[in-house]
Amino acid sequence: MAWQIQCTASSPPASPPPFTPKCLPPRSLFFTLSATSSSRFCPPHMPSLRSVTCSLSAVESPTSTAGLDDSKTPLLEVKGLTAVIAETKQEILKGVNLVVHQGEIHAIMGKNGSGKSTFSKVVLVGHPDYEVTGGSVVFKGENLLDMEPEERSLAGLFMSFQAPIEIPGVNNIDFLHMAYNARRKKLGEPELGPLEVLGADLAILDEIDSGLDIDALRDVAKAVNGLLTPKNSVLMITHYRRLLEVIKPTCIHIMEDGRIIKTGDSSLAKVLEEKGYTSISAE
């Protein structure tokens, strides 16, 4: 479509730099407007009037966050990931697409049974309860699905567990120290800071806000915000908007029935709080 309009200008304005939004919902449209100016229709006595020919183009946004920043190589890129429960062959992941770049915080939200925790277990540990049936998971340019769990950890993935294994006399700090010492010996490094402990380029945090009061939540938020550097990223899985009030994510993804059905910025959490997941499903 082309339009011809007239505007008053002493000289053609400089073209602004192209704008690329950081987050777009799947299947949405992003419009760009280009213009060229000409003086061939300007009357001699009104040289400041110029004719501008505009063209309007629309580009369909990719599913999930693919294309957030095409100039950078993704830290994690998931394409069409499908998985079934190993014992029953029931499909649980039905084509998950997700892209995470360095220095970003992403949050996955969804109802119980939507596939959030299953996704994290398949990505991080290749959990034996699930069998990948299709798609790809590339982490730092390498095929993550070909790696053993310990190889994934050494590659720079870390996951907090929603329900850690309970052993009498052993708490989460003990697990952290054991993981820290194992990695330090492997790398032959001296003492490391808390977030360098596991060398986590990508930390996957599965419902770390479950059961926390507001003071504990602030402490967790402080720790998570401390995780982020320009070179690493955080992927959070949560039910609650309150966590996202203290940790501002780059993007929020809504998962339903084994798929990411919508992606947006932090305002998406407010929509969920006010209207619920049904409002998203109905779109």
PDB file of N, CA and C in Angstrom, residues 13-19:
ATOM      1  N   PRO A  13      13.768  15.440   6.786  1.00  0.00           N
ATOM      2  CA  PRO A  13      14.288  15.010   8.082  1.00  0.00           C
ATOM      3  C   PRO A  13      15.152  13.767   7.921  1.00  0.00           C
ATOM      4  N   ALA A  14      16.100  13.639   8.842  1.00  0.00           N
ATOM      5  CA  ALA A  14      16.953  12.445   8.807  1.00  0.00           C
ATOM      6  C   ALA A  14      16.133  11.224   9.169  1.00  0.00           C
ATOM      7  N   SER A  15      16.456  10.121   8.519  1.00  0.00           N
ATOM      8  CA  SER A  15      15.718   8.890   8.792  1.00  0.00           C
ATOM      9  C   SER A  15      16.086   8.371  10.171  1.00  0.00           C
ATOM     10  N   PRO A  16      15.095   8.061  10.995  1.00  0.00           N
ATOM     11  CA  PRO A  16      15.407   7.533  12.324  1.00  0.00           C
ATOM     12  C   PRO A  16      15.938   6.119  12.204  1.00  0.00           C
ATOM     13  N   PRO A  17      16.687   5.645  13.212  1.00  0.00           N
ATOM     14  CA  PRO A  17      17.178   4.269  13.168  1.00  0.00           C
ATOM     15  C   PRO A  17      16.022   3.297  13.235  1.00  0.00           C
ATOM     16  N   PRO A  18      16.174   2.117  12.645  1.00  0.00           N
ATOM     17  CA  PRO A  18      15.081   1.132  12.688  1.00  0.00           C
ATOM     18  C   PRO A  18      14.796   0.702  14.107  1.00  0.00           C
ATOM     19  N   PHE A  19      13.540   0.457  14.387  1.00  0.00           N
ATOM     20  CA  PHE A  19      13.126   0.034  15.720  1.00  0.00           C
ATOM     21  C   PHE A  19      12.750  -1.435  15.693  1.00  0.00           C
TER      22      PHE A  19
END
